[in-house]
Amino acid sequence: MYQVNSMPEQLAQAKIDKLMQVETATVGHFLHANFLDTGIRSMLPRVRTAGTAVTLRLPHADSTLLHYAMDHIRPGDFVIIDRAGDTRHACWGGVITHTAARKKAAGAVVDGPATDVADFERHGFPMWCRGPSPITTKLLGVSGEMNIPVSVGGVVVNPGDAVLADENGVLILSPDEVDTVADRAIQMQAREVELLKRIDAGESLPTISGAKARVEADA
């Protein structure tokens, strides 16, 4: 009925610290894969968090394994929940939010709805889901898997993957990808700061970017 695998190795704090300097939209300038689809959205207006993926697959209307997992969540873990196509039942509600916040989880993603959405703001808990639903799962004792590869928002997420999430979206990276992606994004963000300074000084954006030259060359 239930498959429970061991908890994944957590990402080094240095990798988390580096990811926390990165905007997902910056990575979106050069990476097109590994982003969860845009139907999965932040429940908080301004947020950025990063952590280690702990994966759950919760089929049907059974959230028994999610309750079980709360005893295993560590500070810095990012709970990733594959709802196996169920877009009706909210598996995550106020009690789970309260518990996960006390455990200092980095955040959570549910590929489906959540409920008690005001609690996310009350606890300052970062949540990405497909919106609210008043219809909840139950402790049915049917089935579920923990720390297996799951499919969430069109992306395969493995336990131990790096998760970077903000109000623009959610990015999944293997631990080996973190430094390369984060370093490139941080460099791009630094260049953007300089670009804004040039615009404030009166320079033309299309001239700086080359858009003007391209358009006028084809006009």
Coordinates of C-alpha atoms in Angstrom, one line a residue:
M1 CA 0.0 0.0 0.0
Y2 CA 2.7 2.5 1.0
Q3 CA 6.3 2.8 -0.2
V4 CA 8.5 4.9 2.1
N5 CA 12.2 5.4 1.0
S6 CA 14.9 6.9 3.1
M7 CA 15.3 10.7 3.2
P8 CA 17.6 12.2 0.5
E9 CA 20.9 13.9 1.3
Q10 CA 20.3 17.6 1.8
L11 CA 21.9 20.2 -0.3
A12 CA 25.0 21.9 1.0
Q13 CA 24.2 25.2 2.6
A14 CA 26.6 26.9 0.2
K15 CA 24.4 25.8 -2.7
I16 CA 21.2 27.0 -0.9
D17 CA 22.8 30.4 -0.2
K18 CA 23.8 30.8 -3.8
L19 CA 20.4 29.8 -5.1
M20 CA 18.8 32.4 -2.8
Q21 CA 20.6 35.1 -4.8
V22 CA 18.9 34.0 -8.0
E23 CA 15.6 35.0 -9.6
T24 CA 13.8 32.2 -11.5
A25 CA 13.0 34.7 -14.3
T26 CA 16.8 35.3 -14.8
V27 CA 17.3 31.6 -15.3
G28 CA 14.4 31.7 -17.7
H29 CA 16.5 33.9 -20.0
F30 CA 18.8 30.9 -20.8
L31 CA 17.1 27.8 -19.6
H32 CA 13.8 26.6 -20.9
A33 CA 13.5 23.1 -19.3
N34 CA 13.1 22.2 -15.6
F35 CA 10.4 24.9 -14.8
L36 CA 7.1 23.7 -13.5
D37 CA 4.2 24.8 -15.7
T38 CA 2.6 28.1 -15.0
G39 CA -0.6 26.7 -13.6
I40 CA 1.3 26.1 -10.4
R41 CA 1.5 29.5 -8.7
S42 CA 2.7 31.1 -5.5
M43 CA 0.2 31.7 -2.8
L44 CA 2.3 34.5 -1.4
P45 CA 2.8 37.8 -3.4
R46 CA 6.6 38.2 -2.8
V47 CA 8.6 35.2 -1.9
R48 CA 11.9 33.4 -2.7
T49 CA 13.0 30.2 -1.1
A50 CA 15.3 27.2 -2.0
G51 CA 15.7 23.8 -0.5
T52 CA 16.0 20.0 -1.0
A53 CA 13.2 18.1 -2.7
V54 CA 11.4 15.6 -0.6
T55 CA 8.9 13.9 -2.9
L56 CA 5.5 12.4 -2.3
R57 CA 3.0 10.8 -4.6
L58 CA -0.5 10.9 -3.2
P59 CA -3.1 9.2 -5.4
H60 CA -6.9 9.3 -4.9
A61 CA -8.2 11.4 -2.0
D62 CA -5.7 9.9 0.5
S63 CA -3.4 12.2 2.4
T64 CA -2.3 9.6 5.0
L65 CA 1.3 9.6 3.8
L66 CA 1.5 13.4 3.9
H67 CA 0.6 13.3 7.6
Y68 CA 3.2 10.6 8.1
A69 CA 5.9 12.6 6.3
M70 CA 5.6 15.5 8.7
D71 CA 7.6 13.5 11.3
H72 CA 10.5 13.2 8.8
I73 CA 10.6 16.7 7.4
R74 CA 13.9 18.6 8.3
P75 CA 14.7 22.3 8.2
G76 CA 15.4 23.2 4.6
D77 CA 13.4 20.4 3.0
F78 CA 11.0 21.4 0.2
V79 CA 8.0 19.1 0.0
I80 CA 7.0 18.2 -3.6
I81 CA 3.6 16.5 -4.0
D82 CA 2.5 14.6 -7.1
R83 CA -1.3 14.4 -6.9
A84 CA -1.5 11.8 -9.7
G85 CA -3.9 13.9 -11.7
D86 CA -6.3 14.8 -8.9
T87 CA -7.2 18.5 -9.3
R88 CA -10.3 18.4 -7.1
H89 CA -9.2 17.4 -3.6
A90 CA -6.9 19.6 -1.5
C91 CA -4.3 17.5 0.3
W92 CA -2.7 20.4 2.1
G93 CA -4.5 22.5 4.7
G94 CA -4.0 24.6 7.7
V95 CA -2.8 21.9 10.1
I96 CA -0.2 20.8 7.6
T97 CA 0.9 24.4 7.0
H98 CA 1.3 24.9 10.8
T99 CA 3.3 21.7 11.2
A100 CA 5.6 22.3 8.2
A101 CA 6.2 25.9 9.3
R102 CA 7.2 24.6 12.8
K103 CA 9.5 22.1 11.1
K104 CA 11.1 25.0 9.2
A105 CA 10.5 23.4 5.8
A106 CA 11.7 25.6 3.0
G107 CA 8.3 25.4 1.2
A108 CA 6.0 23.1 -0.7
V109 CA 4.6 22.5 -4.1
V110 CA 1.3 20.7 -4.7
D111 CA 0.4 19.7 -8.3
G112 CA -3.2 20.3 -7.4
P113 CA -5.2 22.5 -5.0
A114 CA -4.7 23.5 -1.4
T115 CA -7.0 24.8 1.2
D116 CA -6.9 27.2 4.2
V117 CA -4.9 29.5 2.0
A118 CA -5.0 32.4 4.5
D119 CA -2.7 30.3 6.7
F120 CA 0.1 30.6 4.2
E121 CA 0.3 34.3 4.8
R122 CA -0.3 33.9 8.5
H123 CA 2.7 31.6 8.9
G124 CA 4.7 33.2 6.1
F125 CA 4.9 29.7 4.6
P126 CA 5.9 29.5 0.9
M127 CA 3.4 27.4 -1.1
W128 CA 2.9 26.8 -4.8
C129 CA -0.2 25.0 -6.0
R130 CA -3.0 25.1 -8.6
G131 CA -5.2 27.3 -6.5
P132 CA -7.7 26.8 -3.6
S133 CA -10.3 24.1 -3.1
P134 CA -12.6 23.5 -0.1
I135 CA -12.8 19.8 -0.9
T136 CA -10.2 17.9 1.1
T137 CA -8.5 14.6 1.1
K138 CA -9.0 12.2 3.9
L139 CA -6.9 9.7 6.0
L140 CA -8.1 6.8 4.0
G141 CA -5.1 4.5 4.4
V142 CA -5.1 3.5 0.7
S143 CA -1.7 4.1 -0.8
G144 CA 1.2 6.5 -1.5
E145 CA 4.9 6.7 -2.1
M146 CA 7.6 8.9 -0.4
N147 CA 10.9 9.8 -1.9
I148 CA 10.5 8.4 -5.3
P149 CA 10.8 10.2 -8.7
V150 CA 7.6 12.1 -9.3
S151 CA 6.0 14.1 -12.1
V152 CA 5.0 17.6 -11.0
G153 CA 4.0 20.4 -13.3
G154 CA 5.4 18.5 -16.3
V155 CA 8.8 18.1 -14.7
V156 CA 10.4 14.9 -13.2
V157 CA 11.5 15.7 -9.7
N158 CA 13.9 13.3 -7.9
P159 CA 14.3 13.2 -4.1
G160 CA 17.4 15.3 -3.3
D161 CA 16.9 17.7 -6.3
A162 CA 17.4 21.4 -5.7
V163 CA 14.3 23.5 -5.7
L164 CA 14.3 27.3 -6.3
A165 CA 10.9 29.0 -6.1
D166 CA 9.7 32.6 -6.2
E167 CA 6.6 34.5 -7.2
N168 CA 7.5 33.9 -10.9
G169 CA 7.6 30.1 -10.7
V170 CA 9.5 27.0 -9.6
L171 CA 12.7 25.7 -11.0
I172 CA 14.1 22.1 -10.4
L173 CA 17.8 21.4 -10.7
S174 CA 20.0 18.4 -10.0
P175 CA 22.5 19.2 -7.2
D176 CA 25.3 19.0 -9.9
E177 CA 23.6 21.8 -11.9
V178 CA 23.2 24.3 -9.1
D179 CA 26.6 26.1 -9.2
T180 CA 26.7 26.4 -13.0
V181 CA 23.1 27.8 -13.3
A182 CA 23.3 30.0 -10.3
D183 CA 26.7 31.5 -11.2
R184 CA 25.4 32.4 -14.7
A185 CA 22.2 33.9 -13.3
I186 CA 24.0 36.0 -10.7
Q187 CA 26.3 37.4 -13.4
M188 CA 23.3 38.3 -15.5
Q189 CA 21.6 40.0 -12.6
A190 CA 24.7 42.1 -12.0
R191 CA 24.7 43.2 -15.7
E192 CA 21.0 44.1 -15.4
V193 CA 21.8 46.5 -12.6
E194 CA 24.3 48.3 -14.8
L195 CA 21.8 48.3 -17.6
L196 CA 19.2 50.1 -15.5
K197 CA 21.8 52.6 -14.5
R198 CA 22.5 53.4 -18.2
I199 CA 18.8 53.8 -18.8
D200 CA 18.4 56.1 -15.8
A201 CA 21.3 58.1 -17.3
G202 CA 19.3 58.7 -20.4
E203 CA 20.5 56.0 -22.8
S204 CA 18.1 54.3 -25.1
L205 CA 17.1 50.7 -24.3
P206 CA 16.6 49.6 -27.9
T207 CA 20.0 51.1 -28.8
I208 CA 21.8 49.3 -25.9
S209 CA 20.1 45.9 -26.6
G210 CA 20.6 46.1 -30.4
A211 CA 16.8 45.9 -31.1
K212 CA 16.9 49.3 -32.9
A213 CA 19.7 48.2 -35.2
R214 CA 17.9 44.9 -36.0
V215 CA 14.6 46.5 -36.8
E216 CA 16.0 49.3 -38.9
A217 CA 18.2 47.0 -40.8
D218 CA 15.1 45.0 -42.0
A219 CA 12.8 48.0 -42.4

